[in-house]
Coordinates of C-alpha atoms and ligand atoms in Angstrom, one line a residue:
Chain A
M1 CA 105.8 121.1 165.2
D2 CA 104.1 117.9 164.0
V3 CA 102.6 117.6 160.4
L4 CA 99.0 117.8 161.6
A5 CA 99.7 121.2 163.4
F6 CA 101.6 122.4 160.6
L7 CA 98.6 121.8 158.2
V8 CA 95.8 122.9 160.5
E9 CA 97.3 126.0 162.0
P10 CA 96.7 128.3 159.0
L11 CA 93.2 127.1 158.7
Q12 CA 92.2 128.7 161.9
Y13 CA 92.2 131.9 160.1
G14 CA 89.0 132.6 158.2
F15 CA 90.8 134.7 155.5
L16 CA 93.2 131.8 154.9
T17 CA 90.4 129.1 154.4
R18 CA 88.6 131.6 152.2
A19 CA 91.9 132.1 150.2
L20 CA 92.3 128.4 150.0
A21 CA 88.8 127.9 148.6
V22 CA 89.0 130.8 146.0
T23 CA 92.5 129.7 144.8
V24 CA 91.7 125.8 144.5
A25 CA 88.4 126.6 142.7
A26 CA 89.9 129.1 140.3
A27 CA 92.9 126.9 139.7
V28 CA 90.7 123.8 139.0
V29 CA 88.6 125.7 136.4
A30 CA 91.8 127.3 134.8
A31 CA 93.6 124.0 134.6
V32 CA 90.6 122.3 132.8
L33 CA 90.2 125.1 130.4
S34 CA 94.1 125.2 129.9
C35 CA 94.1 121.7 128.4
W36 CA 92.2 123.0 125.4
L37 CA 93.6 126.4 125.3
I38 CA 97.2 125.0 124.8
L39 CA 95.9 122.4 122.2
M40 CA 94.1 125.0 120.3
G41 CA 97.5 127.0 120.4
W42 CA 95.5 129.8 122.1
S43 CA 97.8 130.5 124.9
L44 CA 98.3 134.1 123.7
M45 CA 94.6 134.5 123.9
G46 CA 94.6 133.8 127.6
D47 CA 97.4 136.4 128.1
A48 CA 95.2 138.8 126.0
V49 CA 91.9 138.2 127.7
S50 CA 93.4 138.5 131.2
H51 CA 95.2 141.9 130.4
A52 CA 92.1 143.3 128.5
V53 CA 89.7 143.0 131.7
L54 CA 91.5 145.8 133.5
P55 CA 89.4 148.7 132.2
G56 CA 86.3 146.5 132.9
V57 CA 87.4 146.0 136.5
A58 CA 88.3 149.5 137.0
L59 CA 85.0 150.8 135.6
A60 CA 83.1 148.2 137.8
Y61 CA 84.7 149.6 140.9
I62 CA 83.9 153.1 139.9
I63 CA 80.3 152.5 139.0
G64 CA 79.9 150.2 141.8
I65 CA 78.8 147.1 140.2
P66 CA 80.4 143.5 140.8
F67 CA 83.8 143.5 139.3
S68 CA 83.3 140.2 137.6
I69 CA 80.6 141.9 135.2
G70 CA 83.1 144.5 134.2
A71 CA 85.7 142.0 133.6
F72 CA 83.6 139.6 131.6
V73 CA 82.3 142.4 129.3
F74 CA 85.9 143.6 128.5
G75 CA 87.3 140.0 128.3
A76 CA 84.6 139.0 125.8
G77 CA 84.9 142.4 124.0
A78 CA 88.5 141.9 123.6
V79 CA 87.9 138.5 122.0
A80 CA 85.4 139.9 119.7
L81 CA 87.6 142.9 118.8
I82 CA 90.5 140.6 118.1
G83 CA 88.1 138.4 115.9
I84 CA 87.0 141.5 113.9
V85 CA 90.2 143.0 113.2
R86 CA 91.7 139.5 112.4
S87 CA 89.0 138.6 110.0
T88 CA 89.1 142.1 108.1
T89 CA 92.9 142.4 107.7
K90 CA 95.8 140.1 106.6
L91 CA 97.7 140.6 110.0
K92 CA 98.5 137.5 111.8
A93 CA 96.7 136.7 114.9
D94 CA 99.5 137.3 117.3
T95 CA 99.9 140.7 115.9
V96 CA 96.2 141.6 116.3
I97 CA 96.2 140.2 119.7
G98 CA 99.3 142.3 120.8
V99 CA 97.6 145.4 119.5
V100 CA 94.3 144.9 121.0
F101 CA 95.3 143.8 124.5
T102 CA 98.0 146.3 125.1
A103 CA 95.5 149.0 124.1
L104 CA 92.9 147.8 126.6
F105 CA 95.4 147.3 129.4
A106 CA 96.7 150.8 128.8
A107 CA 93.1 152.1 128.8
G108 CA 92.7 150.3 132.1
L109 CA 95.8 151.9 133.6
A110 CA 94.6 155.4 132.4
I111 CA 91.3 154.9 134.1
V112 CA 92.9 153.7 137.4
S113 CA 95.3 156.6 137.5
A114 CA 92.6 159.1 136.9
T115 CA 90.6 157.8 139.9
P116 CA 93.5 156.8 142.4
S117 CA 91.6 156.8 145.5
Q118 CA 89.1 154.3 144.7
I119 CA 91.0 151.3 143.4
D120 CA 94.1 149.5 144.4
L121 CA 95.8 148.8 141.3
M122 CA 98.1 146.3 142.8
H123 CA 95.2 144.2 144.2
I124 CA 93.8 144.0 140.6
L125 CA 97.1 143.3 139.0
F126 CA 98.4 140.8 141.5
G127 CA 95.4 139.7 143.3
N128 CA 94.4 140.1 146.9
V129 CA 93.4 136.6 147.7
L130 CA 93.8 137.0 151.5
G131 CA 91.5 139.8 151.5
V132 CA 88.5 138.2 149.9
S133 CA 85.1 138.4 151.5
S134 CA 82.7 135.4 151.7
G135 CA 80.6 137.1 149.0
D136 CA 83.6 137.0 146.9
V137 CA 84.1 133.4 147.6
W138 CA 80.5 132.6 146.7
Q139 CA 80.9 134.6 143.4
V140 CA 84.1 132.5 142.5
L141 CA 82.5 129.3 143.4
I142 CA 79.3 129.7 141.4
L143 CA 81.0 131.3 138.3
G144 CA 83.6 128.6 138.5
A145 CA 81.0 125.7 138.8
V146 CA 79.1 127.0 135.9
T147 CA 82.1 127.3 133.8
L148 CA 83.4 123.9 134.7
A149 CA 80.1 122.4 134.0
I150 CA 79.8 123.9 130.6
L151 CA 83.3 122.7 129.8
L152 CA 82.9 119.2 130.9
F153 CA 79.4 118.9 129.3
K154 CA 80.9 120.1 125.9
R155 CA 84.4 118.6 126.4
R156 CA 84.1 116.0 123.4
D157 CA 83.1 118.8 120.9
L158 CA 85.9 121.1 122.2
T159 CA 88.4 118.3 121.9
L160 CA 87.2 117.7 118.4
L161 CA 87.3 121.4 117.6
A162 CA 91.0 121.6 118.9
F163 CA 92.0 118.4 117.0
D164 CA 90.2 118.6 113.7
R165 CA 88.2 121.8 113.1
T166 CA 87.6 120.8 109.4
H167 CA 86.0 117.4 110.3
A168 CA 83.9 119.2 113.0
H169 CA 82.6 121.5 110.2
V170 CA 82.0 118.7 107.8
I171 CA 79.9 116.7 110.2
G172 CA 77.7 119.6 110.5
L173 CA 78.9 121.1 113.9
N174 CA 78.9 124.8 114.4
T175 CA 82.6 125.4 114.6
R176 CA 82.1 129.3 115.0
F177 CA 79.7 128.6 117.8
L178 CA 82.1 126.3 119.5
S179 CA 85.2 128.7 119.1
A180 CA 83.1 131.5 120.6
L181 CA 81.9 129.2 123.5
L182 CA 85.6 128.3 124.4
L183 CA 86.5 131.9 124.2
G184 CA 83.6 133.0 126.4
L185 CA 84.4 130.4 129.0
L186 CA 88.0 131.8 128.7
A187 CA 86.8 135.1 129.7
L188 CA 84.7 133.6 132.6
T189 CA 87.7 131.7 133.9
V190 CA 89.9 134.8 133.8
V191 CA 87.0 136.5 135.9
V192 CA 87.1 133.6 138.3
G193 CA 91.0 133.5 138.3
L194 CA 91.9 137.1 138.8
Q195 CA 90.4 137.2 142.3
A196 CA 92.9 134.7 143.3
V197 CA 96.2 135.6 141.6
G198 CA 95.4 138.9 139.9
I199 CA 95.2 139.6 136.2
I200 CA 98.9 139.3 135.6
L201 CA 99.4 135.8 137.1
V202 CA 96.1 134.4 136.0
V203 CA 97.8 133.8 132.6
A204 CA 100.1 131.1 134.4
M205 CA 97.0 129.3 135.7
L206 CA 95.5 129.4 132.1
I207 CA 98.7 127.8 130.6
T208 CA 101.0 126.0 133.0
P209 CA 98.5 123.2 134.2
G210 CA 97.8 122.1 130.8
A211 CA 101.2 122.4 129.5
T212 CA 102.5 120.1 132.3
A213 CA 99.9 117.5 131.9
F214 CA 100.4 117.5 128.1
L215 CA 103.8 116.4 128.8
L216 CA 102.6 113.3 130.8
S217 CA 99.5 112.2 128.8
R218 CA 98.6 110.4 125.7
S219 CA 94.9 110.7 126.2
F220 CA 92.8 113.9 126.7
D221 CA 90.8 112.5 129.8
R222 CA 93.9 111.6 131.3
M223 CA 95.3 115.2 130.6
L224 CA 92.3 116.7 132.3
V225 CA 92.7 114.6 135.3
I226 CA 96.4 115.2 135.7
A227 CA 96.1 118.9 135.1
V228 CA 93.5 119.2 137.9
V229 CA 95.4 117.0 140.3
L230 CA 98.7 118.8 139.8
T231 CA 97.1 122.2 139.9
V232 CA 95.2 121.5 143.2
A233 CA 98.4 120.2 144.8
A234 CA 100.4 123.3 143.5
S235 CA 97.6 125.8 144.8
V236 CA 97.5 124.2 148.2
T237 CA 101.3 124.0 148.4
G238 CA 101.4 127.7 147.4
I239 CA 99.0 129.0 150.0
Y240 CA 100.9 127.3 152.7
A241 CA 104.2 128.5 151.4
S242 CA 102.8 132.0 151.2
Y243 CA 101.6 131.6 154.9
Y244 CA 104.8 130.2 156.4
L245 CA 107.5 132.0 154.2
D246 CA 105.4 135.2 154.2
I247 CA 105.5 135.7 150.4
S248 CA 102.8 137.0 148.0
T249 CA 100.0 134.3 147.7
G250 CA 99.7 134.8 143.9
A251 CA 103.3 134.5 143.5
A252 CA 103.6 131.4 145.5
V253 CA 100.8 129.5 143.8
V254 CA 102.2 130.3 140.4
L255 CA 105.8 129.4 141.3
S256 CA 104.5 126.0 142.6
Q257 CA 102.8 125.5 139.3
A258 CA 106.1 126.3 137.6
I259 CA 108.2 124.0 139.8
V260 CA 105.7 121.2 139.2
F261 CA 106.1 121.9 135.3
A262 CA 109.8 121.9 135.8
V263 CA 109.9 118.6 137.7
V264 CA 107.8 117.0 135.0
Y265 CA 109.8 118.5 132.4
L266 CA 113.1 117.2 133.8
V267 CA 112.2 113.7 135.1
G268 CA 108.5 113.1 134.8
R269 CA 108.6 111.0 131.8
P270 CA 110.5 108.4 130.0
D271 CA 111.8 110.9 127.6
G272 CA 112.4 113.5 130.4
V273 CA 115.4 115.8 129.7
L274 CA 117.4 114.4 132.5
W275 CA 116.9 110.7 131.4
Q276 CA 118.0 111.5 128.1
A277 CA 121.0 113.2 129.2
R278 CA 121.8 110.2 131.3
R279 CA 121.3 107.9 128.4
R280 CA 123.5 109.8 126.2
R281 CA 126.4 109.2 128.7
P282 CA 128.3 106.0 127.6
G283 CA 128.3 103.2 130.1
S284 CA 125.4 104.6 132.2
P285 CA 123.0 102.0 133.5
V286 CA 120.2 102.8 131.2
G287 CA 122.5 103.5 128.3
G288 CA 121.0 100.6 126.4
R289 CA 117.3 101.5 126.7
R290 CA 117.1 104.2 124.1
R291 CA 113.5 103.4 123.2
S292 CA 110.1 102.9 124.8
P293 CA 108.9 99.3 124.8
D294 CA 106.0 100.6 122.3
A295 CA 108.6 101.9 119.8
V296 CA 110.8 98.6 120.0
A297 CA 107.5 96.7 119.2
A298 CA 106.8 98.8 116.4
A299 CA 110.2 98.5 115.0
V300 CA 110.3 94.7 115.1
A301 CA 106.7 94.3 113.9
P302 CA 106.7 92.6 110.3
R303 CA 105.8 94.4 107.0
R304 CA 105.7 98.0 108.1
G305 CA 106.1 101.2 106.0
A306 CA 109.4 102.9 105.8
D307 CA 107.7 105.7 107.5
D308 CA 108.0 103.8 110.9
A309 CA 111.5 105.0 111.4
A310 CA 110.3 108.6 111.5
T311 CA 107.6 107.9 113.9
S312 CA 109.0 105.4 116.3
G313 CA 111.5 107.9 117.6
A314 CA 108.9 110.4 118.6
Chain B
M1 CA 93.3 94.6 91.0
S2 CA 93.1 92.1 88.1
S3 CA 91.7 94.3 85.2
M4 CA 90.8 97.8 84.5
P5 CA 87.3 98.7 85.3
T6 CA 86.5 99.4 81.8
D7 CA 82.7 100.1 82.2
H8 CA 81.9 100.4 85.9
V9 CA 78.2 100.9 86.2
P10 CA 77.0 102.7 89.3
P11 CA 74.7 100.3 91.4
G12 CA 71.1 100.7 90.4
D13 CA 69.8 100.9 93.9
D14 CA 71.0 104.5 94.1
P15 CA 69.2 105.9 97.2
E16 CA 69.0 109.4 95.6
D17 CA 67.1 108.0 92.6
G18 CA 69.5 109.3 90.1
A19 CA 70.3 112.6 91.5
P20 CA 74.0 113.2 91.3
I21 CA 76.0 112.7 94.3
L22 CA 77.9 115.9 93.7
D23 CA 76.9 118.7 91.4
V24 CA 79.2 121.5 90.8
R25 CA 77.9 124.2 88.4
G26 CA 79.7 127.0 86.9
V27 CA 81.7 127.5 90.2
S28 CA 84.4 130.3 90.4
V29 CA 86.4 131.0 93.5
T30 CA 88.8 133.9 93.6
Y31 CA 91.2 134.5 96.6
D32 CA 91.9 138.1 96.7
D33 CA 93.4 138.5 93.2
V34 CA 94.0 134.9 92.4
Q35 CA 91.5 133.0 90.6
A36 CA 91.6 129.5 91.8
L37 CA 88.5 128.0 90.1
D38 CA 87.0 129.4 86.9
D39 CA 83.6 128.2 85.7
V40 CA 84.0 124.7 87.1
S41 CA 81.2 122.3 86.4
V42 CA 81.5 118.6 87.6
S43 CA 79.0 115.9 88.6
L44 CA 79.5 112.5 90.0
R45 CA 77.0 109.7 90.4
A46 CA 76.7 107.3 93.2
G47 CA 79.2 104.5 93.6
S48 CA 82.2 105.7 91.7
I49 CA 85.8 106.6 92.5
C50 CA 86.7 109.8 90.7
G51 CA 90.4 111.0 90.5
L52 CA 91.0 114.6 90.7
I53 CA 94.2 115.4 88.7
G54 CA 96.2 118.6 88.2
V55 CA 99.3 120.4 88.8
N56 CA 100.1 122.2 92.0
G57 CA 97.9 125.3 92.3
S58 CA 95.4 124.0 89.7
G59 CA 92.6 124.3 92.3
K60 CA 92.1 120.9 93.7
S61 CA 92.1 121.7 97.2
T62 CA 89.9 124.8 96.5
L63 CA 87.3 122.4 94.9
F64 CA 87.2 120.3 98.1
K65 CA 86.9 123.4 100.2
A66 CA 83.8 124.5 98.0
L67 CA 82.3 121.1 98.4
M68 CA 82.7 121.3 102.1
G69 CA 81.4 124.8 102.4
L70 CA 84.7 126.1 103.6
V71 CA 84.9 128.7 100.8
A72 CA 81.9 130.3 99.2
P73 CA 82.1 130.5 95.5
Q74 CA 81.7 133.9 93.9
Q75 CA 79.8 132.4 91.2
G76 CA 78.0 129.0 90.6
T77 CA 76.2 126.5 92.9
V78 CA 77.3 123.5 94.7
E79 CA 75.0 120.6 95.5
L80 CA 75.5 117.3 97.2
F81 CA 72.9 114.6 97.1
G82 CA 70.4 117.3 95.8
R83 CA 70.8 119.4 98.8
T84 CA 73.0 122.4 99.8
T85 CA 76.5 121.6 101.1
A86 CA 75.3 122.5 104.7
A87 CA 72.3 120.3 104.7
A88 CA 74.4 117.4 103.4
R89 CA 76.9 117.9 106.0
R90 CA 74.3 118.0 108.8
A91 CA 72.9 114.7 107.4
G92 CA 76.5 113.2 107.8
L93 CA 76.7 112.4 104.2
V94 CA 80.2 113.9 103.6
A95 CA 83.6 112.9 105.0
Y96 CA 86.8 114.6 104.5
M97 CA 90.3 113.0 105.0
P98 CA 92.8 115.7 106.1
Q99 CA 96.1 115.8 104.6
A100 CA 98.9 114.5 107.0
E101 CA 100.5 118.0 107.5
E102 CA 97.0 119.3 108.7
V103 CA 96.9 117.0 111.6
D104 CA 98.5 117.6 115.0
W105 CA 100.0 114.3 115.5
T106 CA 101.1 115.1 119.0
F107 CA 97.4 115.6 120.0
P108 CA 96.5 113.3 123.2
V109 CA 93.9 111.3 121.4
S110 CA 93.9 107.6 120.7
V111 CA 93.1 105.9 117.5
S112 CA 89.6 104.8 118.6
D113 CA 89.0 108.4 120.0
V114 CA 89.6 109.7 116.4
V115 CA 87.4 107.0 114.9
G116 CA 84.8 107.7 117.4
M117 CA 84.6 111.3 116.3
G118 CA 83.2 110.1 113.1
V119 CA 79.8 109.3 114.8
Y120 CA 79.6 112.6 116.7
G121 CA 77.1 114.0 114.1
R122 CA 74.5 111.5 115.2
L123 CA 74.9 111.9 118.9
G124 CA 73.2 114.1 121.5
A125 CA 74.8 117.4 122.6
A126 CA 77.3 115.8 124.9
R127 CA 78.5 113.3 122.2
R128 CA 78.4 110.3 124.6
L129 CA 79.0 107.1 122.5
R130 CA 76.2 104.6 123.0
P131 CA 76.9 100.9 122.8
A132 CA 75.8 100.7 119.0
D133 CA 78.3 103.7 118.2
R134 CA 81.2 101.9 120.0
A135 CA 80.2 98.8 117.9
A136 CA 80.5 100.9 114.8
V137 CA 83.9 102.2 115.8
G138 CA 85.0 98.8 116.5
E139 CA 83.8 97.5 113.0
A140 CA 85.4 100.5 111.3
L141 CA 88.8 99.7 113.1
E142 CA 88.5 96.1 112.1
R143 CA 87.8 96.9 108.5
V144 CA 91.0 98.9 108.1
G145 CA 92.9 96.5 110.1
L146 CA 93.7 98.6 113.1
T147 CA 91.8 96.7 115.9
D148 CA 94.9 96.0 117.8
L149 CA 96.0 99.6 117.8
G150 CA 92.9 101.2 118.9
R151 CA 94.4 102.4 122.2
R152 CA 97.6 103.9 120.7
Q153 CA 98.1 107.7 120.5
I154 CA 97.7 108.7 117.0
G155 CA 101.3 110.0 116.4
R156 CA 102.7 106.5 117.4
L157 CA 101.5 105.0 114.1
S158 CA 103.2 104.5 110.7
G159 CA 102.3 106.9 107.8
G160 CA 100.1 104.3 106.1
Q161 CA 98.3 103.4 109.5
R162 CA 97.7 107.1 110.0
K163 CA 95.8 107.3 106.9
R164 CA 93.8 104.1 107.7
V165 CA 92.7 105.7 111.0
F166 CA 90.7 108.6 108.9
I167 CA 89.3 106.0 106.5
A168 CA 88.1 104.3 109.5
R169 CA 86.7 107.5 110.8
S170 CA 84.6 107.9 107.6
I171 CA 83.4 104.4 107.7
A172 CA 82.2 104.8 111.3
Q173 CA 80.4 108.0 110.1
D174 CA 78.8 106.0 107.4
A175 CA 79.4 108.8 105.0
R176 CA 78.2 108.5 101.5
L177 CA 80.8 110.7 99.9
L178 CA 84.6 110.6 100.9
L179 CA 86.6 113.6 100.0
L180 CA 90.4 112.7 100.1
D181 CA 92.9 115.4 99.2
E182 CA 96.2 113.8 98.1
P183 CA 95.8 110.6 100.5
F184 CA 98.7 108.9 98.8
A185 CA 101.2 111.6 99.4
G186 CA 104.1 110.2 101.5
V187 CA 102.8 106.7 101.5
D188 CA 104.7 103.7 100.2
Q189 CA 103.4 101.4 97.5
A190 CA 102.1 98.6 99.7
S191 CA 100.2 101.1 101.9
E192 CA 98.7 102.7 98.8
R193 CA 97.6 99.3 97.6
T194 CA 96.0 98.6 101.0
M195 CA 94.1 102.0 100.8
T196 CA 92.9 101.7 97.4
A197 CA 91.6 98.2 98.0
L198 CA 89.8 99.4 100.9
L199 CA 88.4 102.4 98.9
R200 CA 87.2 100.2 96.3
D201 CA 85.4 98.0 98.9
L202 CA 83.7 101.2 100.1
R203 CA 82.7 101.9 96.4
E204 CA 81.1 98.5 96.2
E205 CA 78.8 99.5 99.1
G206 CA 77.6 102.4 96.8
R207 CA 79.7 105.1 98.5
S208 CA 81.4 107.4 96.3
V209 CA 85.1 108.9 96.5
L210 CA 86.5 112.1 95.1
V211 CA 90.3 111.8 95.4
S212 CA 93.0 114.2 94.4
T213 CA 96.3 112.4 93.4
H214 CA 99.5 113.0 91.7
D215 CA 99.9 109.2 91.1
L216 CA 98.8 109.3 87.5
A217 CA 99.9 105.7 86.8
G218 CA 97.6 104.5 89.5
V219 CA 94.6 106.4 88.3
P220 CA 93.4 104.0 85.5
E221 CA 93.4 101.1 87.7
F222 CA 92.0 102.6 90.7
C223 CA 89.4 105.1 89.4
D224 CA 86.2 104.9 87.6
E225 CA 86.5 108.3 86.2
A226 CA 89.0 111.2 86.3
V227 CA 88.8 115.0 86.3
L228 CA 91.6 117.0 84.8
L229 CA 91.5 120.2 86.5
H230 CA 93.6 123.4 85.7
R231 CA 91.5 126.3 87.2
R232 CA 88.9 125.0 84.6
V233 CA 87.9 121.5 83.9
L234 CA 89.9 120.4 81.1
A235 CA 88.5 116.9 80.7
H236 CA 86.1 114.7 82.6
G237 CA 85.4 111.1 81.8
H238 CA 86.8 107.6 81.7
P239 CA 90.4 107.7 82.9
A240 CA 91.8 106.3 79.6
A241 CA 89.9 109.1 77.8
V242 CA 91.1 111.8 80.2
L243 CA 94.6 110.9 80.5
T244 CA 95.6 111.4 76.9
Q245 CA 98.9 112.8 75.7
G246 CA 97.2 116.0 74.5
N247 CA 95.1 116.6 77.8
L248 CA 98.2 116.0 80.0
A249 CA 100.4 118.3 78.0
R250 CA 97.5 121.0 78.3
A251 CA 97.4 120.3 82.1
F252 CA 101.0 119.7 82.9
G253 CA 103.0 120.9 80.1
A254 CA 102.3 124.6 79.3
A255 CA 100.8 126.2 82.4
P256 CA 99.7 129.6 81.5
S257 CA 99.4 131.0 84.8
D258 CA 101.9 133.2 86.8
D259 CA 100.7 131.8 90.1
D260 CA 101.6 128.3 89.2
P261 CA 105.4 128.4 88.4
R262 CA 106.2 124.8 89.0
P263 CA 106.1 123.4 85.6
L264 CA 107.7 126.5 84.0
H265 CA 110.4 127.7 86.4
P266 CA 110.7 124.8 88.9
A267 CA 113.0 126.6 91.3
A268 CA 111.0 129.9 91.4
T269 CA 109.1 129.5 94.6
G270 CA 108.7 127.1 97.4
E271 CA 104.9 127.4 97.1
S272 CA 102.9 124.1 97.1
Ligands
LIG1 N1 94.0 130.8 101.2 C1 94.5 131.2 100.1 N2 94.6 132.6 99.8 C2 95.0 132.9 98.7 N3 95.3 132.2 97.6 C3 95.0 130.8 97.7 C4 94.7 130.2 99.1 N4 94.5 128.9 98.8 C5 94.9 128.7 97.6 N5 95.2 129.9 96.9 C6 95.6 129.9 95.5 O1 94.7 129.3 94.7 C7 95.2 128.5 93.6 C8 94.6 127.1 93.8 O2 95.2 126.5 95.0 P1 94.8 125.0 95.6 O3 95.4 124.9 96.8 O4 93.3 124.7 95.3 O5 95.6 124.1 94.5 P2 95.9 122.6 94.5 O6 95.5 122.0 93.2 O7 95.3 122.0 95.7 O8 97.6 122.5 94.5 P3 98.4 121.5 95.2 O9 98.6 120.3 94.3 O10 99.8 122.1 95.6 O11 97.8 121.0 96.6 C9 96.8 128.6 93.8 O12 97.1 129.6 92.9 C10 96.8 129.1 95.1 O13 98.1 129.8 95.4
LIG2 MG1 96.1 120.9 97.5

């Protein structure tokens, strides 16, 4: 079978093109958000919000409203609850997050188990992207576009918030509002992504692309671009792998992202783990080049503080 | 740095017509059961550099937080430029230089990105820099001697250069009051001299600087006035008048508090 046929064949099926659209759209939004999420140190918050939407999804099915409304209400509610408990106790953030999201997740399981006939738990947990209707596709595309537009419009404020919250406050920005905005957009992104890969694996979409791009970037705009490009590649690869190898779509997409991360981690940058291991071997061809050109330039530059030694190795 | 600024008179063209730059009145701040500031009153006029001196735990950082509106005093008031701290912040009058350990040096931003953040307060909602703002960033970089390093990721700088990035940011912001919490910690003598020269240039433009420091020897030369803090203000005035043997003994010698163990039992805790 030639390459073109290989690529085109799955697209003859409407369900697969819909799956592709939903997955790529969700992955792009999640990848963009993940860049801020990992820099804020909020990866665990992504985990929490995605689990906490379960009761919302279940109740939405029972009442018969769009699942995204239920999911958003509970996602945002979890964020608010975490914020309230955190600010009124001395507990550390990860502790509060752990208590709140497991409680909500358990509540969701309880609701689902009490109404077994109406809800397919596996679909909520692990996604059912091959079963999405065109209505679902539009829902994902519109919510995704809105989320993406707000993220990109406010990207400089959000980057400042992640980098130096005190400065943001001192120049008169409303840091509480910006935090709440980012968390609200996180809840929206979870809503968008759970359609594609389910609420368990959406966490991966919220963390892995940003983590991969971070390893490759020295500027934030570049990080955004790299995260998006890699996540699109991984999503498309995942969908095709799922078609040809007959494996779960959500799993295939997340595994593709993890493989991209692993490749970048091992060889994707000058200080990649494999290169470092090679350099440590005496007599290896790259043995002499221990430092990046920048670091060498820094070391030979005249009249510099002693702290150079500490920074140039980084 | 030829002679001591024995009688530095603030410039007469004070834009706030004599109103103090900074007016702290009877401020008390308590964290849970620790009283960090007790009835502190300080005021500062335009165009001066004021050194804030005190042992670890004496409340220096807390005073900065109160000035930035990051802690709410239980008692007393804080005014900057005759306005509330919030109004002064919104007007872009205040800049804060973070301590090195507060900064995420792995963050993917360049030197000029960071300096550009200084002008955000006067930009539209999307914070797009206009040509004039880019020029201000370029000028600020030039003043601190980092023009060639504008595209560097901030972690790839020496300790002294890192500090200058944040000074450049407050220059780009055009702040009137600079708050610097221990800017000389971990900086070598040459870098410290570069920074103090820069700060004195900024002072000549009528800006004011409040700087906490442990470098007592540098204070008389660098600062126009000094505040000796130990939960309360022990002394405030000309550096020579503040840094007397008696005052220093009171501030550093016999620390009366149990939450500030350093001078009495140096190995007691790792707190700082
Ligand atoms: N967030 C906080 N919660 C509880 N207590 C605090 C907090 N921050 C400071 N303190 C306490 O308040 C007192 C003043 O602390 P502060 O950080 O203002 O001192 P400092 O003069 O800046 O000290 P250093 O020279 O070590 O930086 C100390 O006793 C400290 O333990
Ligand atoms: Mg301090």
